Short mmCIF file of C-alpha atoms in Angstrom, two decimals:
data_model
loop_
_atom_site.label_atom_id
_atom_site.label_comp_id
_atom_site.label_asym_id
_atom_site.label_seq_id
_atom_site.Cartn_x
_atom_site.Cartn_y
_atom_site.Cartn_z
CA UNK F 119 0.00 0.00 0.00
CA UNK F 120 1.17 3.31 -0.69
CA UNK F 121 0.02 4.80 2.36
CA UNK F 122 1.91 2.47 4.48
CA UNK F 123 5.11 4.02 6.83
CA UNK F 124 7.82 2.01 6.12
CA UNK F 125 9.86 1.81 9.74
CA UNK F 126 13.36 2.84 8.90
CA UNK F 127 15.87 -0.08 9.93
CA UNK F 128 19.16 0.80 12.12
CA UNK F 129 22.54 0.05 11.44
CA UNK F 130 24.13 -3.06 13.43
CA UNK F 131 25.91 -0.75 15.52
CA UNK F 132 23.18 0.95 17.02
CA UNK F 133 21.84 -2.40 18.05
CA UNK F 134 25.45 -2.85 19.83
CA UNK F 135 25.47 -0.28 21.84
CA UNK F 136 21.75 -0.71 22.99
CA UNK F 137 22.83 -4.21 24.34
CA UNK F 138 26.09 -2.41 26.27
CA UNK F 139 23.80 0.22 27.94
CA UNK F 140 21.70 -2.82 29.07
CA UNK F 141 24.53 -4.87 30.08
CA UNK F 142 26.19 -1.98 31.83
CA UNK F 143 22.54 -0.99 33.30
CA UNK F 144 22.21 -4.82 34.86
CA UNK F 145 25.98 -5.12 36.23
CA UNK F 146 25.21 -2.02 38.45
CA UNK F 147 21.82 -3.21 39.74
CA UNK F 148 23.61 -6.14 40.52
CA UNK F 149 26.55 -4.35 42.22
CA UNK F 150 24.09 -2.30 44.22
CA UNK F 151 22.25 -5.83 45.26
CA UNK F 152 25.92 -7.30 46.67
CA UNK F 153 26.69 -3.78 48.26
CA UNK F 154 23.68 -3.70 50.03
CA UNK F 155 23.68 -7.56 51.34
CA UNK F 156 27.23 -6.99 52.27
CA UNK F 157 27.27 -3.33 54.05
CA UNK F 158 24.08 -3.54 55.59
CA UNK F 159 23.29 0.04 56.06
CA UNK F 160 20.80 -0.68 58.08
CA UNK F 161 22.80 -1.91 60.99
CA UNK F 162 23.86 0.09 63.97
CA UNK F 163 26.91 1.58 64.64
CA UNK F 164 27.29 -0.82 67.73
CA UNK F 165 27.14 -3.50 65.09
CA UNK F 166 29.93 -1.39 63.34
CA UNK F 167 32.44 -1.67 65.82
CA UNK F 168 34.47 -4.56 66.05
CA UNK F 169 33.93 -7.26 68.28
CA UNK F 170 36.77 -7.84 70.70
CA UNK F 171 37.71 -11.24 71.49
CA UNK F 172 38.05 -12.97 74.97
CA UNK F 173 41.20 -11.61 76.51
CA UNK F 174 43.84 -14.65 76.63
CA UNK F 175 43.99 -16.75 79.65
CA UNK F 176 47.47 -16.86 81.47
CA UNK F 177 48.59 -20.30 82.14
CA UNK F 178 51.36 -18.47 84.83
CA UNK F 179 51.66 -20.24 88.12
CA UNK F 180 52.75 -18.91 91.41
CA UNK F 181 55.05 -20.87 92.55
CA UNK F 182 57.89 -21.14 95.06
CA UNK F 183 60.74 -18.21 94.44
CA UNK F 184 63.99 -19.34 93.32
CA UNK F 185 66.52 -17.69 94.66
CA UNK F 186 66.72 -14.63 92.50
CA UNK F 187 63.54 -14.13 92.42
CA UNK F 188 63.21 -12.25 96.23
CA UNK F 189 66.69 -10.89 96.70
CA UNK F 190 68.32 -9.72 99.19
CA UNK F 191 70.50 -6.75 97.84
CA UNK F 192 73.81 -5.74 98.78
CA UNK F 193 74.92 -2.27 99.53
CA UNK F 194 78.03 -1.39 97.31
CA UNK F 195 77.38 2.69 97.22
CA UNK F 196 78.93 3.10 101.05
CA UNK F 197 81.61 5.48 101.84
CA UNK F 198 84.27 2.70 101.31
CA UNK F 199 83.26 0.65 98.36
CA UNK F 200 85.23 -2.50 99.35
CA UNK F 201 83.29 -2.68 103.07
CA UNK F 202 79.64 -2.11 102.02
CA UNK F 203 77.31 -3.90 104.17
CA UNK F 204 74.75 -5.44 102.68
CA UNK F 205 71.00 -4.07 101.92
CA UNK F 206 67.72 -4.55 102.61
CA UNK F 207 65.39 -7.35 100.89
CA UNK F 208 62.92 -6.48 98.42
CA UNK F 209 60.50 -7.88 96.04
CA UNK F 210 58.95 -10.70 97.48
CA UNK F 211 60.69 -11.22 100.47
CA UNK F 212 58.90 -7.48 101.19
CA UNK F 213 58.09 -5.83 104.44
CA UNK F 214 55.39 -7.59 105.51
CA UNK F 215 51.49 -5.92 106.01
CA UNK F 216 50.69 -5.58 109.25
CA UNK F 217 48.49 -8.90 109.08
CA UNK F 218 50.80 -10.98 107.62
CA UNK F 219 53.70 -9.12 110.74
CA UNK F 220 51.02 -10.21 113.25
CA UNK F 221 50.43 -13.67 111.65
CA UNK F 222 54.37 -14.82 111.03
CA UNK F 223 56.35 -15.70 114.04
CA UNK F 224 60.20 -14.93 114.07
CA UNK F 225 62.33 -17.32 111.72
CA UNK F 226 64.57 -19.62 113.81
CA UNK F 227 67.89 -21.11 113.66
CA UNK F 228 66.30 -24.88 113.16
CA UNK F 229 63.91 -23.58 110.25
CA UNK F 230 66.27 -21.65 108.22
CA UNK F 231 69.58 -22.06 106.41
CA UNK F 232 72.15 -19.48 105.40
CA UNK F 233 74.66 -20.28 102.85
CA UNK F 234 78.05 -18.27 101.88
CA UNK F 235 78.15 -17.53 98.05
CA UNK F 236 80.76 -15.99 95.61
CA UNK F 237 81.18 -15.58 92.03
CA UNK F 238 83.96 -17.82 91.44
CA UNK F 239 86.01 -19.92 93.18
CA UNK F 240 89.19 -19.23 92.07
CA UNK F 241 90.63 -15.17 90.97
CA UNK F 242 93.58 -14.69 89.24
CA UNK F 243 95.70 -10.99 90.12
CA UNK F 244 92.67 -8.48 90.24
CA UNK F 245 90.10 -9.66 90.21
CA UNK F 246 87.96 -9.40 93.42
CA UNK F 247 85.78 -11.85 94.87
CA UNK F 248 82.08 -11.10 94.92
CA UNK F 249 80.02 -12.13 97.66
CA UNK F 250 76.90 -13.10 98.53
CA UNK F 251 74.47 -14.55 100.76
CA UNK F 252 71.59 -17.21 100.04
CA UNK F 253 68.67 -17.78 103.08
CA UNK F 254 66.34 -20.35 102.69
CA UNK F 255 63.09 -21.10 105.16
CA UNK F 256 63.48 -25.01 105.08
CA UNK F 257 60.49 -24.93 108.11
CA UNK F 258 57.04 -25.49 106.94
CA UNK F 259 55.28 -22.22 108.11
CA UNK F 260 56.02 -18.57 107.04
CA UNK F 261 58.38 -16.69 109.21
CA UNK F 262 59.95 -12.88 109.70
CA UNK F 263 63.77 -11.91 109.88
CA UNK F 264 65.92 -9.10 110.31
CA UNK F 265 67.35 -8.77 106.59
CA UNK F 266 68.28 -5.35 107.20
CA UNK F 267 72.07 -4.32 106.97
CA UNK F 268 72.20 -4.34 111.07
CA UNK F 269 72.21 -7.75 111.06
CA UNK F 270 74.37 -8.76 107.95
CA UNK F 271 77.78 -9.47 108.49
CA UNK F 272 80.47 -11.11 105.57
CA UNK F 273 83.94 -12.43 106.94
CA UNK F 274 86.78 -13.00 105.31
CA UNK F 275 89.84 -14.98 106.80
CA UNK F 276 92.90 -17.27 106.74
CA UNK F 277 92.69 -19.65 109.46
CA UNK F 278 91.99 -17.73 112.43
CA UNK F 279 93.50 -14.81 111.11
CA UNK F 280 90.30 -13.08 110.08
CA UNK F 281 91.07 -10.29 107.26
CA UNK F 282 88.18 -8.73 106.14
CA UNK F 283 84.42 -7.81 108.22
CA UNK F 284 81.71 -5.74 105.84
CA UNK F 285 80.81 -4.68 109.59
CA UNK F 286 84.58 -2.82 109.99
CA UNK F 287 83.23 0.32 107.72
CA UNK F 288 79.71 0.16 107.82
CA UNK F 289 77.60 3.63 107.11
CA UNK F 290 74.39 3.65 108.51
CA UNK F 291 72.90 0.19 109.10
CA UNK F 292 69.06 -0.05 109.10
CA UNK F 293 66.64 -2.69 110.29
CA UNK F 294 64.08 -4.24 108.23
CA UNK F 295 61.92 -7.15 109.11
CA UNK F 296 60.30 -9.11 106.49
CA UNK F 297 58.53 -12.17 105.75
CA UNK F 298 60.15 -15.34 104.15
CA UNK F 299 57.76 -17.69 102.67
CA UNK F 300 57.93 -21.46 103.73
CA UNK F 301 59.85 -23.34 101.24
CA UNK F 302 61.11 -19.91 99.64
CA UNK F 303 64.96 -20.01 98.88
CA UNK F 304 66.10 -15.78 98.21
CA UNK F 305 69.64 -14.26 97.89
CA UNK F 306 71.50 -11.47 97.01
CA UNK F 307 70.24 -9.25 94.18
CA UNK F 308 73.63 -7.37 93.94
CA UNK F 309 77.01 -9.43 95.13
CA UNK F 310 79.81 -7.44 97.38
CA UNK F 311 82.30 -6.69 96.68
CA UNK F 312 86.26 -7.37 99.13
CA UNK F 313 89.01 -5.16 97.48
CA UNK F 314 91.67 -8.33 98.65
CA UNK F 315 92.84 -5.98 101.40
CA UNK F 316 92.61 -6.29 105.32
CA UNK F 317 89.91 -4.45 106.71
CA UNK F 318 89.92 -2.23 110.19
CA UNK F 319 87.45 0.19 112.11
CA UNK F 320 90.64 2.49 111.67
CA UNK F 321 91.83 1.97 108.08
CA UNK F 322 88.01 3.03 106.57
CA UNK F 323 89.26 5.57 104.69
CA UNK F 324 93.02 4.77 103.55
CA UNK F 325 94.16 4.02 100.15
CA UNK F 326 97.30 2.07 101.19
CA UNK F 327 95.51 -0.97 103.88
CA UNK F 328 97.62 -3.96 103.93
CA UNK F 329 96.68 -6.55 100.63
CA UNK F 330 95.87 -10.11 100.69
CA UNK F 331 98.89 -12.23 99.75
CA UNK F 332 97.52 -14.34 96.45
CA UNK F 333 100.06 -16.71 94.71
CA UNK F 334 97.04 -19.96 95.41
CA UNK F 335 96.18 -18.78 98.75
CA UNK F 336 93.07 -19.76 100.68
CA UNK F 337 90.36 -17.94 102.00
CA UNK F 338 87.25 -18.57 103.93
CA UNK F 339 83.90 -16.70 103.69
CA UNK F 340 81.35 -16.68 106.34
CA UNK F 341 78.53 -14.74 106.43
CA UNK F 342 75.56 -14.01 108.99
CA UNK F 343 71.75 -12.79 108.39
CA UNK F 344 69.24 -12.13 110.85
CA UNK F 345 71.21 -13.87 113.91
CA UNK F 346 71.72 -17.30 111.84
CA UNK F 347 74.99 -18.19 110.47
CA UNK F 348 76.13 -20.16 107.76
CA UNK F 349 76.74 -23.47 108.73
CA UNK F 350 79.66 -24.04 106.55
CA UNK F 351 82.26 -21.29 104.78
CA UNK F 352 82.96 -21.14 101.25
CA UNK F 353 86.66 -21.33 100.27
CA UNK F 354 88.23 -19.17 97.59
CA UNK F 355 91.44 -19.26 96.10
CA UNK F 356 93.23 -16.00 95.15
CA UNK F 357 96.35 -15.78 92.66
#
């Protein structure tokens, strides 16, 4: 018919890029579908925050102290640094509360053992010796003791001939009382120091006191804490 519209056909590229706008149109629905199931606006900010998990459990035990774990400290920053006595304990050999004071009853001599310590036990020409002192409460219940420098001693000597006392040039010995744990072995945090010379109320402060004679000679350390001494000395050897 002559009156008929004929429609006008497009060109294959036209019909191309009508398919990418729909492609394109469905890949952002479908990004907006994933963004939504994902995000979830609609949540609260309480949701938002991250969840903390459980706080991990410690699998530390208290146990028995060894013996550097409650020290009893030396005292090496005295007037004359070869005759420091030694300091107070610490940690947890601590001054006791007032409970724990009232509940304690004074270490004694049966219950607890005192051992001499040094570094080495040999020293070849200078080097000096550095002592220490280990106290263990063998007994079965807790107990208090003077670990305060009043009551520490360290002796050096050579038979009977006794050549060096931390007591000789003590400065300002204290007191302090605390309580040792049953079973609970502590010692010195910081050793002491002997200079190898002879030691005298009257020689505190001289430069030239007589020195030890070394060449393989022996020496003999005692020590006493809270009115118990050691049992036994500790020889040394000095070259």
């Amino acid at each position: 018919m002559s009156g008929q519209v004929r429609r006008k056909r497009h060109s294959p590229a036209v019909y191309r890029r009508r398919r990418l706008v729909a492609l394109v149109a469905v890949l952002v629905i479908a990004a907006g579908i994933v963004w939504v199931v994902v995000a979830q606006p609609w949540r609260g900010e309480a949701d938002a925050a991250p969840r903390q998990g459980p706080a991990e459990s410690s699998s530390t035990t208290l146990g028995t102290p060894g013996p550097t774990d409650t020290p009893v400290p030396t005292d090496s920053s005295s007037a004359d640094p070869a005759d420091p006595a030694a300091s107070d304990a610490t940690d947890t050999a601590a001054e006791p509360p007032p409970e724990d004071a009232a509940a304690a009853k004074p270490c004694v001599a049966a219950d607890v053992v005192v051992e001499a310590v040094t570094d080495q036990d040999t020293y070849r020409s200078g080097q000096n010796p550095q002592l220490s002192i280990r106290l263990t409460n063998q007994g079965a219940k807790d107990c208090t003791i003077n670990v305060g420098t009043t009551s520490q001693t360290f002796t050096i000597s050579s038979g009977s001939d006794v050549w060096w006392r931390s007591t000789d040039c003590q400065a300002e010995p204290v007191d302090m009382v605390v309580t040792l744990a049953a079973g609970q072995s502590v010692s010195s945090a910081a050793p002491l120091t002997w200079d190898r010379t002879r030691s005298n109320v009257s020689t505190c402060d001289s430069a030239d006191r007589p020195r030890a004679p070394g060449g393989g000679a022996s020496y003999h350390l005692s020590v006493e804490i809270g009115g118990v001494a050691s049992a036994v000395s500790k020889q040394i050897l000095l070259y």
